[in-house]
Every structure is written in C-alpha cells, then in structure tokens.
XYZ file of C-alpha atoms in Angstrom:
701
model
C 164.985 54.309 91.908
C 161.760 52.570 92.691
C 162.069 48.870 91.569
C 158.508 48.767 90.266
C 159.061 51.712 87.961
C 162.406 50.323 86.781
C 160.663 47.264 85.737
C 158.081 49.162 83.883
C 160.678 51.302 82.048
C 163.134 48.664 81.096
C 161.042 45.585 80.559
C 157.858 47.335 79.241
C 159.060 49.145 81.169
C 140.771 45.103 66.590
C 139.342 48.543 66.326
C 135.641 47.609 66.850
C 134.085 50.419 64.979
C 136.855 51.541 62.472
C 138.469 48.276 61.496
C 142.063 48.749 60.890
C 144.552 46.029 59.787
C 148.353 46.155 60.281
C 151.424 44.398 58.823
C 154.293 44.355 61.166
C 158.174 43.607 61.052
C 160.918 43.792 63.441
C 162.994 46.973 63.125
C 166.563 46.862 62.262
C 167.751 48.970 65.333
C 167.371 46.272 67.975
C 169.963 44.484 69.914
C 169.849 41.957 72.740
C 169.162 44.798 75.194
C 165.816 46.355 75.939
C 165.015 48.743 72.987
C 161.728 50.716 73.024
C 160.103 54.154 72.777
C 161.245 55.362 69.381
C 160.673 59.087 68.226
C 161.709 61.451 65.667
C 163.242 64.811 66.390
C 164.239 67.284 63.549
C 163.879 64.344 60.822
C 166.095 61.767 62.853
C 164.743 58.912 64.843
C 166.053 58.449 68.525
C 164.885 55.526 70.784
C 165.508 54.294 74.363
C 167.681 51.376 75.304
C 169.438 49.900 78.307
C 172.357 48.533 76.119
C 175.951 48.997 77.350
C 177.481 52.552 76.520
C 180.954 51.442 77.493
C 182.418 47.971 77.162
C 184.597 47.896 80.117
C 182.383 49.741 82.615
C 178.841 49.001 83.593
C 176.855 51.378 85.692
C 173.929 50.095 87.531
C 171.452 51.716 89.939
C 170.893 50.393 93.352
C 168.377 47.874 92.191
C 170.733 46.463 89.637
C 169.143 47.897 86.654
C 170.974 49.463 83.742
C 170.423 52.968 83.108
C 168.226 54.185 79.860
C 169.968 56.441 77.364
C 168.898 57.978 73.886
C 170.337 56.124 70.881
C 170.163 57.172 67.188
C 169.298 54.648 64.410
C 173.110 53.902 63.947
C 173.000 52.552 67.532
C 175.136 55.386 68.904
C 174.532 57.268 72.163
C 173.253 60.534 70.887
C 171.560 63.818 71.847
C 169.735 65.723 68.855
C 171.606 68.531 67.580
C 170.964 71.803 69.519
C 169.917 70.143 72.629
C 171.783 69.775 75.788
C 171.760 66.329 77.821
C 169.979 66.598 81.112
C 171.934 65.868 84.264
C 170.346 62.488 84.674
C 171.830 58.781 84.175
C 168.190 58.044 83.030
C 166.596 59.411 79.815
C 163.340 58.363 78.388
C 160.695 57.892 77.309
C 160.330 61.426 75.761
C 158.183 63.343 73.336
C 158.711 66.521 71.263
C 156.651 69.701 71.072
C 157.607 70.365 67.324
C 156.089 73.966 67.390
C 158.290 75.096 70.534
C 161.329 72.896 69.723
C 160.994 71.409 73.156
C 161.428 67.887 74.594
C 159.611 66.484 77.494
C 161.708 63.713 78.911
C 161.483 61.054 81.757
C 164.422 61.426 83.910
C 165.563 60.291 87.414
C 165.069 62.828 90.236
C 165.441 62.720 93.914
C 164.376 64.713 96.928
C 166.890 67.015 98.523
C 168.883 64.946 101.432
C 167.396 61.544 100.089
C 168.874 58.877 98.216
C 165.833 57.435 96.878
C 165.275 58.229 93.352
C 161.981 58.363 91.439
C 160.988 59.280 87.915
C 159.996 62.868 86.897
C 159.631 64.893 83.836
C 162.049 67.504 82.436
C 161.695 70.085 79.652
C 164.738 70.472 77.309
C 164.551 73.445 75.253
C 166.448 73.676 71.886
C 169.413 75.869 72.451
C 169.063 75.823 76.109
C 172.163 74.973 78.389
C 171.644 72.246 80.807
C 171.209 74.784 83.761
C 168.112 76.179 81.896
C 166.293 72.821 81.736
C 162.902 73.163 83.644
C 161.313 70.466 85.689
C 157.522 69.778 85.494
C 156.158 71.566 88.516
C 154.029 68.657 89.479
C 156.796 65.886 89.954
C 157.122 64.424 93.369
C 158.941 66.717 95.731
C 159.439 64.062 98.477
C 160.263 60.884 96.313
C 156.834 59.606 97.094
C 155.685 58.765 93.584
C 156.653 58.522 90.012
C 155.653 60.904 87.155
C 156.711 59.814 83.653
C 156.045 59.017 79.956
C 155.067 62.607 78.945
C 153.260 63.202 75.520
C 152.367 66.548 74.027
C 149.142 67.249 72.300
C 149.328 68.513 68.639
C 149.518 72.253 69.821
C 151.817 71.242 72.820
C 149.258 73.035 75.190
C 148.403 69.758 76.918
C 150.625 67.358 78.377
C 149.284 63.713 79.150
C 151.504 61.431 81.361
C 151.286 58.601 83.828
C 151.700 58.652 87.574
C 151.152 56.352 90.632
C 150.490 59.231 93.102
C 147.835 58.846 95.485
C 144.160 59.743 94.641
C 144.119 57.734 91.418
C 142.118 54.552 90.613
C 145.062 52.284 91.545
C 148.593 51.479 90.048
C 149.724 53.915 87.335
C 147.119 56.135 86.041
C 146.784 58.783 83.097
C 146.558 62.412 83.811
C 146.633 65.626 82.000
C 147.888 69.061 82.649
C 147.190 72.111 80.273
C 149.799 74.999 79.561
C 148.600 78.594 79.854
C 150.725 81.736 80.181
C 153.852 79.533 80.444
C 152.454 77.504 83.577
C 151.282 74.014 83.712
C 147.834 73.409 85.450
C 147.410 71.056 88.387
C 147.024 67.561 86.773
C 143.684 65.981 86.489
C 142.814 62.261 86.223
C 141.660 61.161 82.871
C 138.858 59.253 84.472
C 137.461 57.210 81.543
C 140.794 55.691 80.468
C 141.994 54.464 83.751
C 141.359 51.147 85.749
C 142.573 49.802 89.125
C 145.439 48.366 87.312
C 148.127 50.110 85.239
C 148.008 52.623 82.232
C 151.334 53.574 80.862
C 153.058 55.079 77.635
C 150.570 57.595 76.462
C 151.271 58.944 72.901
C 149.202 61.458 70.633
C 148.857 60.431 67.224
C 149.015 62.975 64.349
C 145.226 62.832 64.032
C 144.718 63.754 67.680
C 143.891 60.308 69.075
C 145.623 59.115 72.085
C 147.303 55.619 72.058
C 148.333 54.064 75.483
C 148.862 50.787 77.181
C 146.769 49.023 79.971
C 147.036 45.683 81.648
C 143.535 46.038 83.103
C 141.086 47.298 80.466
C 138.841 44.645 78.759
C 140.635 42.231 76.513
C 144.022 42.845 78.189
C 146.180 39.949 78.366
C 149.351 41.626 79.747
C 150.031 45.196 78.499
C 148.075 45.898 75.486
C 147.581 49.007 73.361
C 144.272 50.918 73.306
C 143.211 54.014 71.818
C 140.663 56.791 72.396
C 139.599 59.815 70.561
C 138.096 63.177 71.588
C 134.089 62.813 71.550
C 131.996 65.819 72.617
C 134.439 67.296 74.912
C 135.574 63.834 76.525
C 137.554 60.823 75.520
C 135.680 58.067 73.883
C 135.472 54.617 75.468
C 138.902 52.795 75.070
C 139.136 50.361 72.201
C 141.794 47.727 71.852
C 143.747 47.062 68.937
C 143.705 43.675 67.490
C 146.470 41.512 66.522
C 149.247 41.633 65.119
C 149.892 44.767 67.093
C 148.700 43.213 70.372
C 150.072 39.805 71.463
C 150.267 37.691 74.545
C 153.410 39.641 75.640
C 153.552 43.222 76.633
C 152.929 45.774 73.831
C 153.339 49.408 74.373
C 154.327 52.886 73.282
C 152.685 53.127 69.649
C 153.910 56.049 67.647
C 152.722 57.055 64.074
C 154.629 58.872 61.331
C 153.031 62.079 59.971
C 151.409 59.955 57.306
C 149.533 58.013 59.930
C 150.180 54.953 57.889
C 153.689 53.921 59.158
C 155.053 53.812 62.713
C 156.596 51.844 65.440
C 155.643 50.208 68.740
C 157.593 48.248 71.338
C 156.939 44.673 72.592
C 158.426 41.739 74.348
C 156.266 39.238 72.476
C 159.382 37.081 71.718
C 159.986 36.546 75.359
C 163.028 38.157 77.167
C 164.175 41.678 76.047
C 161.829 44.402 74.607
C 162.332 45.251 71.023
C 161.125 48.004 68.584
C 158.756 46.771 65.827
C 157.548 48.608 62.682
C 154.013 48.530 61.346
C 152.192 49.574 58.271
C 148.517 50.248 58.587
C 146.434 48.839 55.752
C 144.160 51.500 54.480
C 140.443 50.765 54.281
C 139.054 49.559 51.031
C 136.012 51.120 49.384
C 133.656 49.554 46.965
C 130.951 50.809 44.565
C 132.418 54.263 44.297
C 130.196 56.909 42.778
C 131.343 59.125 40.083
C 132.867 62.611 41.458
C 130.260 64.675 40.072
C 127.375 66.678 41.694
C 123.868 64.941 41.834
C 122.336 65.118 38.418
C 119.882 68.271 38.086
C 118.584 67.522 34.444
C 115.717 65.307 34.081
C 113.499 64.077 31.250
C 109.854 65.189 32.165
C 107.586 63.167 29.974
C 103.997 62.159 29.915
C 103.939 58.738 27.902
C 100.257 57.732 28.725
C 98.238 60.801 26.941
C 97.784 60.570 23.250
C 97.096 63.952 21.658
C 93.667 64.213 20.026
C 93.937 66.709 17.229
C 90.339 67.349 17.192
C 90.299 68.870 20.529
C 91.480 72.492 20.995
C 94.189 71.977 23.768
C 97.709 72.284 24.316
C 100.104 71.095 26.860
C 102.415 72.926 29.215
C 104.815 71.678 31.939
C 105.271 73.832 35.162
C 108.471 72.613 36.533
C 108.091 74.098 40.094
C 111.074 76.316 39.610
C 109.413 79.516 37.990
C 109.802 78.066 34.510
C 107.490 76.313 32.033
C 107.760 74.594 28.735
C 105.155 73.292 26.148
C 104.685 69.754 25.017
C 104.425 66.493 26.447
C 108.007 65.703 26.624
C 110.849 67.954 27.879
C 114.439 67.760 29.070
C 114.761 70.314 31.936
C 117.725 71.232 34.199
C 116.647 72.517 37.714
C 118.690 75.075 39.279
C 120.161 73.131 42.140
C 119.515 71.223 45.127
C 115.847 71.362 46.469
C 112.427 69.928 45.972
C 110.345 70.715 42.961
C 106.500 70.221 42.407
C 106.051 69.573 38.717
C 102.750 69.176 36.812
C 101.503 68.986 33.412
C 98.636 71.678 32.719
C 96.440 71.562 29.851
C 94.873 74.566 28.416
C 91.910 75.298 26.101
C 93.450 76.994 23.056
C 89.917 78.679 22.448
C 89.215 80.241 25.758
C 92.677 80.143 27.153
C 91.221 78.740 30.254
C 93.138 75.651 31.942
C 91.609 72.230 31.243
C 93.499 70.233 33.382
C 96.514 69.553 35.837
C 97.648 66.080 35.561
C 101.009 64.049 36.056
C 101.800 65.747 39.428
C 105.290 64.549 40.537
C 107.869 65.752 42.860
C 111.501 65.944 41.846
C 113.828 65.919 44.980
C 117.597 66.570 44.219
C 119.594 66.117 47.349
C 123.338 66.676 48.123
C 125.354 63.669 47.222
C 127.120 62.977 50.596
C 130.178 61.824 48.984
C 133.828 63.639 48.677
C 134.537 65.262 45.294
C 137.971 64.992 43.560
C 139.397 68.301 42.374
C 142.128 68.319 39.744
C 142.526 67.931 36.084
C 141.276 65.008 33.991
C 144.107 64.570 31.486
C 147.792 64.708 32.425
C 151.062 63.822 30.561
C 153.185 60.683 31.601
C 155.409 61.303 34.633
C 153.783 64.973 35.056
C 153.117 65.441 38.848
C 149.628 66.912 39.310
C 147.972 67.690 42.670
C 144.720 66.324 43.291
C 142.460 67.596 46.432
C 139.313 66.716 48.147
C 136.180 68.979 48.129
C 134.464 68.164 51.292
C 131.694 70.774 51.184
C 128.901 68.247 50.469
C 129.800 66.299 53.742
C 128.535 69.142 56.006
C 129.653 68.925 59.708
C 130.541 65.029 59.447
C 133.645 64.316 61.594
C 135.838 62.479 59.298
C 138.569 59.869 60.558
C 140.505 60.566 57.363
C 140.483 60.370 53.536
C 142.054 57.593 51.762
C 143.249 57.421 47.969
C 143.783 54.909 45.547
C 145.608 55.656 42.379
C 144.068 53.022 40.245
C 147.489 51.289 39.734
C 147.874 49.926 43.026
C 149.336 52.941 45.030
C 147.514 54.151 48.168
C 147.750 57.299 50.133
C 146.020 59.043 53.122
C 145.374 62.615 53.463
C 143.348 65.712 51.952
C 145.666 66.122 49.085
C 147.980 63.933 46.884
C 150.476 64.940 44.191
C 150.404 62.102 41.898
C 152.017 61.051 38.541
C 151.579 58.116 36.162
C 154.562 56.318 34.636
C 152.509 54.727 31.558
C 149.684 56.015 29.326
C 146.266 54.649 30.199
C 142.980 55.520 31.625
C 142.990 55.267 35.442
C 140.316 55.261 38.195
C 141.575 57.591 40.814
C 139.282 57.048 43.989
C 138.837 58.906 47.053
C 137.133 57.461 50.145
C 136.105 58.996 53.354
C 135.380 57.273 56.694
C 133.699 59.108 59.520
C 134.026 58.068 63.198
C 131.061 55.839 64.557
C 127.955 57.958 65.851
C 125.033 56.135 67.172
C 126.419 52.759 66.152
C 126.686 53.876 62.219
C 129.898 54.636 60.409
C 129.997 56.875 57.472
C 131.973 54.996 54.600
C 131.775 56.561 51.082
C 133.914 57.105 48.116
C 134.126 58.912 44.852
C 136.030 58.027 41.704
C 137.188 60.145 38.681
C 138.754 58.638 35.493
C 142.374 60.071 34.767
C 143.575 60.085 31.074
C 147.323 59.667 30.955
C 149.048 60.148 27.591
C 152.526 60.425 26.230
C 152.862 63.280 23.668
C 156.066 61.937 22.260
C 154.427 58.720 21.160
C 153.426 58.293 17.433
C 150.376 56.936 18.528
C 148.527 59.315 20.945
C 146.226 58.039 23.434
C 142.885 58.221 21.706
C 140.439 56.931 24.327
C 138.619 59.836 25.892
C 136.829 60.092 29.152
C 133.198 60.884 28.215
C 131.013 62.068 31.072
C 127.721 61.646 29.377
C 124.970 63.701 30.893
C 122.549 60.936 31.692
C 119.194 62.344 32.132
C 117.157 60.357 34.509
C 113.414 60.156 33.958
C 111.264 61.797 36.706
C 108.725 59.444 38.575
C 105.591 60.249 40.308
C 105.601 59.637 43.942
C 104.390 56.065 44.728
C 104.431 55.166 40.949
C 106.204 51.844 41.586
C 103.210 50.267 43.420
C 101.348 49.833 40.214
C 101.755 49.848 36.539
C 102.979 53.317 35.585
C 100.562 53.280 32.566
C 97.593 53.036 34.629
C 95.852 56.325 35.967
C 92.403 57.383 36.583
C 91.250 60.825 35.173
C 88.501 62.916 36.810
C 87.087 66.344 36.829
C 87.612 68.148 40.112
C 85.418 71.041 40.814
C 85.438 71.685 44.619
C 87.819 71.338 47.731
C 86.684 71.741 51.179
C 88.369 71.780 54.517
C 85.122 70.322 56.066
C 83.071 67.459 54.888
C 79.943 68.414 52.896
C 76.563 66.536 52.463
C 75.857 65.606 48.876
C 72.670 67.446 48.953
C 74.184 70.523 50.097
C 72.767 73.543 47.788
C 76.375 73.954 46.305
C 76.003 70.755 44.500
C 72.419 71.634 43.172
C 73.453 71.940 39.576
C 75.916 69.168 39.454
C 74.362 66.847 36.760
C 76.662 63.888 37.437
C 77.413 61.335 40.303
C 79.647 63.239 42.546
C 82.787 61.494 44.229
C 84.062 62.695 47.539
C 87.666 62.066 48.409
C 89.678 62.889 51.596
C 93.511 63.237 51.015
C 95.709 63.224 54.053
C 98.368 65.148 52.264
C 96.527 68.394 52.222
C 93.806 67.479 54.806
C 91.029 68.402 52.443
C 87.878 66.973 51.030
C 88.098 66.847 47.154
C 84.818 66.673 45.112
C 84.897 65.479 41.403
C 82.851 64.043 38.708
C 83.488 61.689 35.858
C 86.068 58.847 36.031
C 87.930 57.655 32.752
C 91.110 56.012 31.658
C 91.817 58.677 28.852
C 92.322 62.237 29.756
C 90.511 63.859 26.730
C 87.302 61.792 27.263
C 86.717 64.177 30.060
C 86.607 67.151 27.925
C 82.808 67.269 27.476
C 82.216 66.356 31.261
C 84.307 69.358 31.858
C 82.399 71.587 29.530
C 79.170 70.764 31.025
C 80.291 71.334 34.362
C 81.448 74.943 33.450
C 77.948 75.396 31.710
C 76.247 74.330 34.925
C 77.976 77.369 36.683
C 81.177 75.702 38.134
C 84.240 77.281 37.031
C 87.021 76.272 39.063
C 87.198 73.086 37.202
C 90.320 70.923 36.423
C 90.881 67.439 34.957
C 93.192 65.659 37.347
C 94.870 62.111 37.461
C 95.672 59.524 40.052
C 96.732 56.161 40.509
C 93.492 53.923 40.699
C 94.455 52.231 43.943
C 95.118 55.779 45.600
C 91.951 57.078 44.047
C 89.846 54.219 45.466
C 91.506 54.194 48.849
C 90.891 58.059 49.518
C 87.228 57.799 48.254
C 84.712 58.554 51.138
C 81.300 58.226 49.337
C 79.646 58.738 45.807
C 76.214 60.090 45.209
C 74.108 62.759 43.443
C 72.368 65.875 44.491
C 68.531 65.367 44.566
C 66.216 68.300 44.902
C 63.064 67.922 47.116
C 60.882 67.261 44.319
C 63.169 64.621 43.009
C 63.420 63.098 46.510
C 59.638 62.881 46.989
C 59.255 61.465 43.329
C 61.845 58.822 43.999
C 60.405 57.743 47.372
C 56.940 57.666 45.683
C 58.317 55.262 43.082
C 60.183 53.030 45.610
C 56.954 52.899 47.502
C 55.395 51.235 44.621
C 57.853 48.656 44.803
C 57.119 47.706 48.494
C 54.319 45.316 47.572
C 56.258 42.171 48.998
C 54.395 38.935 49.427
C 55.381 36.281 51.892
C 53.967 32.731 52.515
C 51.330 32.481 55.309
C 52.907 32.831 58.836
C 56.257 32.858 57.154
C 59.285 35.107 56.175
C 59.709 33.375 52.808
C 59.461 35.806 50.021
C 57.120 34.764 47.221
C 58.502 34.555 43.721
C 56.012 37.174 42.406
C 57.748 39.761 44.403
C 61.328 39.230 43.498
C 61.077 41.428 40.445
C 60.191 44.320 42.632
C 63.155 43.776 44.884
C 65.528 43.504 41.729
C 64.131 46.947 40.794
C 65.048 48.403 44.345
C 68.461 46.757 44.192
C 69.144 48.429 40.708
C 68.061 51.854 42.105
C 70.635 51.431 44.773
C 73.350 50.176 42.552
C 73.019 53.431 40.435
C 73.681 55.830 43.438
C 76.048 54.472 46.007
C 74.887 57.451 48.190
C 71.465 56.102 48.651
C 70.433 54.169 51.804
C 67.191 52.216 52.283
C 64.961 51.886 55.362
C 62.850 48.625 55.252
C 59.929 48.523 57.708
C 57.627 45.361 58.187
C 54.271 45.399 59.716
C 51.538 42.735 60.446
C 47.746 42.806 61.371
C 46.468 41.816 64.774
C 46.022 38.038 64.255
C 47.930 36.203 66.648
C 49.824 37.390 69.792
C 51.853 40.760 69.831
C 55.026 38.811 70.478
C 54.444 36.627 67.684
C 53.549 39.443 65.235
C 56.569 41.398 66.160
C 58.797 38.328 65.735
C 57.245 37.739 62.216
C 57.742 41.230 61.011
C 61.348 41.625 62.098
C 62.105 38.264 60.254
C 60.391 39.526 57.130
C 62.337 42.756 57.235
C 65.489 40.707 57.622
C 64.587 38.638 54.558
C 64.197 41.537 52.475
C 67.689 42.813 53.738
C 69.245 39.525 52.849
C 67.903 39.322 49.241
C 69.237 42.869 48.519
C 72.644 42.098 50.107
C 72.693 38.974 47.858
C 72.318 41.332 44.754
C 75.576 43.063 45.777
C 74.052 45.877 48.059
C 76.415 46.646 51.023
C 74.473 45.586 54.344
C 75.604 48.901 55.869
C 73.435 50.763 53.353
C 70.236 49.035 54.434
C 68.407 49.606 57.754
C 65.326 47.438 58.893
C 62.921 47.224 61.557
C 59.939 45.013 62.463
C 56.853 46.597 64.334
C 54.300 43.717 64.519
C 50.837 45.018 64.723
C 51.747 48.288 66.328
C 51.479 50.668 63.385
C 48.221 49.939 61.674
C 47.097 52.019 58.667
C 43.471 50.539 58.340
C 41.114 48.901 60.813
C 41.800 45.310 61.654
C 38.060 44.670 62.034
C 37.550 43.865 58.421
C 39.640 41.503 56.133
C 40.389 44.403 53.859
C 41.846 46.466 56.758
C 43.939 43.453 58.008
C 45.380 43.072 54.396
C 46.599 46.660 54.410
C 48.091 46.337 57.596
C 50.127 43.315 56.423
C 52.659 45.352 54.572
C 56.441 46.314 53.799
C 57.494 49.787 53.461
C 60.408 51.209 51.681
C 62.047 54.669 52.171
C 64.954 56.066 50.750
C 67.472 57.968 52.947
C 69.520 60.486 51.373
C 73.100 61.777 52.419
C 72.049 64.647 54.637
C 69.657 62.698 56.616
C-alpha cells in the first residue's frame, strides 16, 4: 500500500455568508487508536479504526501500518446485517446509497502479478455474496494511483471521490462520476474545489451540500473542513468552517444526521491519534418576527380636511379602483387582494348629477408579505401532539437554505414540518424562520410568529386568555404625503389637459374669465390648465359654475400638495382679445412719460408714480412681459447718446425689479438718437425724441 495514502487514511488519513455556530464534544466510541469516518447504515452507526482486532496477533502492511476495519458503537468488529464483508484487509472510509441499499467502500487493491497495493472503491450490495461485489470501473488497473473516499449524492446517481491520478491540479483532487443505465461515467475533475495541494474526504450532507477537507484552500492550517453548494449548475466557491469545527490540527470527514443539526467529524486536534467528535449546529436566531398572517387588505379610506357644507348641493363618493364605490367622506374598505389600486374621492352635484370634483387621489399598494406562514391550529390541549407546517407560497422561487422553528418554550427544530406538543398551559409564541442562500451579496432572513393557546380541559380553571387577532385597519396615505403637513392641500378647478404646450392666448382660452395656471406633470406627461386656487374645496363651487357657464364642461375640482403644485407650475396668465391688448398697450403707453435728470440716468421723483402703476399691472398677471425702449435727441455724439439711452432703460428695469418683478419678464434696449419721432431742428421736436416707450408682450408673442 502506498505510504502517502496510508498516512492519509490512518492519521487523517466560519461560514461567511450563512453564519453557523457549532458546539462540539468528544464521542464515546474513541480509543487510543485512530478512530474516524463514522456513518449510519440501517439505523446503526459504524466507523473506521485501526485498533487491534486480536490481542495476540497483529497484522501490518508492508509499510508497518495497521489495517482499517469497521467497528460498531460497542467497539466490536462488525459488518451491517445483510452485507458480506469484502475480500480486503482494509475497509473505509465508506458511504451508503440508502435508496439502493448499496455501500461504496474504500478497499485495498493490487494489479495482477504485482505486490504493490493502492486504494480503490468497491460496491457492496445488501444481500450480495462476496463474489458479487463490483469494483468501481475507474480504479487504477496498474497500481498507478489511488481512488478512495467515495460519497453518494442524495439520489445515488452521482459519486464524488478523491484520487491522485495524473491530470489533476496536484496531490489528491476531487472527481465525480455519474451513474446511467447501470454504468459509471468517466470521472471529471471538480475544478472549482481543487487546489495544487490535497482535497480529501468528500461527504454529501442531507441538503445536497458537499463537505470536504483541504490543506491548501484559503485559510487552511492543516486539513480543514470546507463546504460548497450547487449554484446555477456549478459548485459555489468553497467556504471554510470556523472554529470550533476547524482547529490547528487535521479536521475532516464531516457527516450530518438527517436532521442536519447533529453529526460527527474526525480530528487529531489533541495531538497523536485521530478521534471522532460530535457536533450540534446552533440554529439561527430570528428577531422582529411578523405575525403569520397575510398582508392586510382592509384600509380606512378617509378625507379629514374637507368640511361638508350643507348649503351646497353636493355629495361625496369614493372610487376604490377595484370596481367598487361607496358614499361618504370616511369608509372602511377591503380590497380583493394583492395589487395596486388608484383611489379617489369624487364629488357630485346633487342637482345636475354632474361630477363636481375629483380629490384626495391616492394609491394603495398591497404586496405579498415575503415571509413564511405557519399552518396549523391555534388552540391545543396539554400534551396533545399537533403538526405545524410551513406555507412558502409567498416566497416565490427563493432558494431557501432551510426553515427553523422555535416553540416559544426553548425548543428548536429544523425542517418544513414539526409535530409539537406542550406540557403546560399557556400562550406560546411559535416562530418559523427562513434563510435563503446569499445571492448578489444579500441573504434573505425573515420569520413569522403565531400565538398558540395551550389549555388543560381537566383543570377547574380553564385558560381564559384568548388569542385575539384584531383586524387593524391601517389608514391609506396619499403618495408623497409625508413631505408636508397632511392637512395642507391646495384646491383648483382643472378644465383642460393637453399633450402639447398651449399659449395662453390660444382661442380655446378666449372665454376663461380667470387667471389661468399651466402645470406640467411628469407622471402623465401632460400640460394641465386650471383656474382658481383655494384652501377650501367648496370655496371653488362658484368658480366651477362660472367655468361651466362660460362653455367649459370638462371641469373638475382637484387637489394637490402646495409644494407639488408650485413645482409643476410652468406659467400663469390670462387670455386677452386683440381689442384688450390694444387697450392695455395704449394705457401702459401713457405711463411711459419717465423724466430723468439732465445728461443722467437718474429717474426723477415725479416719474416714480407711473412706474409703480406699471409694476402693479405686471404683478396682476405673471404672464405679461414688458419691453422698455429708451431714446435721445441728437444733442451730443451718437456714441454718447447710445450709452445714455441704454443706461436710462436699465434704470427703469432696475426700479421694476426692486418692486418684485422678475428681471426675466422685462426686456430693455437703448437706441440713442437713431429712432426720432419728430424733427430735431426744433426744441419741441427734440423734447419728443427724448422719451421712454413701454410695450406689453403677451404669451403668444
């Protein structure tokens, strides 16, 4: 037998994403010999050991190593019932295909005509004779390499093992072979799990993860235990178990019981011989568990700002966005299920039946609560076993690591179901936690809780405490409502929407008797045109009536947060007929008699009253703009006159901006003596040429 592999077999031979903690203790089966690689077959545990099998006779191989045999938990050499021992003086490590009642065992083999022995894999079927045992077809046929440490996948269709044959990454590497039609495929290297060093003792856990040992993966001190799980058709990056599983010694062959909480591993951490240790995995803890009930679908839909005015003929009706309506300012409404519902309060005129307004628009979004739900009854008798289960339908396609239960009285369990009983009356918080494998750096970690009432019917005082699951009806909120005081709303009468921007002197607006507000809303990419703004909805009743009388029929009162209303406002202004524009410019022209100090841009006090009238006119309609033109006579040079006129026009602009008129609404120009309106030959003519002109600019210009 190859010396390196004798050493491997006899002396050996923190989860970073899913933090797992373990408590460990030394198993009772150990002796001063090398004990390792324990497995369960037909409900009994068997392990490998090189302890003496006879007190007077000791058999050694050519390298001086004692052979390995199977032992039961009583310390006796033993072969499981129904299985025939292979014709080999070396047995183990091994694994069991429980579906086929077949054992794959590491044995010693030699090529025909050669004395050198290597390790190979042999299959032992239950009920088979020794002569019927089959060898793995990919064992070495010329004693050139070792094939050992087999482990079956959960279905038994895949065999993972280690080998030091040529073509690997170096040392011993992990390979896999697939069974099909009774034949094993040519082994393939599991590239991601191997290193130039050694990888040994692969073992499949009940959840399909692969645990193995390596002396060369990152973090390894000697042989350390790592794990990998299936991930999108491949094996995930190996992760090293933290202490107390791994130590400064050799740690290997980690095997889980079916509950995946308890198990065994082998280690020589105490120095000298290898021993078997037991471990118990500490289950994850979950905090802030949510009640195990679906997301609430019932809401209080209420408008608290509007005060009903009995003198106005209106009534209120909520449209819940699910095909149903209800009258009144306040309603409790249950939506049909998961979805998004656009809710609005409609106001109708009781005389005409026409819609007066549409306000309090809000969006109710009911999503799936991505938590597991606990199935089972809520009230049970003392010591009555009751099965609780997990409904995972709300978790979608999430790939869970597992489910973890807490009884509420200190007991824990792992799995999709739990048959549970309680020994004492009381109310217990049964919780169910779910943890998913990390994806994109994130781990799903949620839990649900359910109150369980446990009572004793024989007691004279029955448990009176009830578990009341009150239907808490949350209040529906408008979108973005938290940005301002929820009582602050601005109401307005909207009468038109357009996909393109319109000038306020468009003929469509000819009969609008109010200032028009144009707003652009990104949510629908439309321009909205409205009139009237107020803090009370019903104050706009007459404004709406006037708009209808003016020929506008698609008229609704709406509401908005003041900040949102202002931020979406593009412009404000009025419609002016041609006659009105002429008359307004005639009037503003009378105010253009602005006097300045001689050869100066200083405005005389006598002209300030005119400028105040101009400022007031511009304040009344933000849609108006003003053109200011300044002129001189021909006294002085053209260059001097041009500069003086520009300075005088700028002085008028400066005064108007001081009165609160945005500078962007005023345009100015100085023309010097280039545009006379009279002859400069006379004093009267020169006086007429020394002037300022005002011209109103309307939205369409």
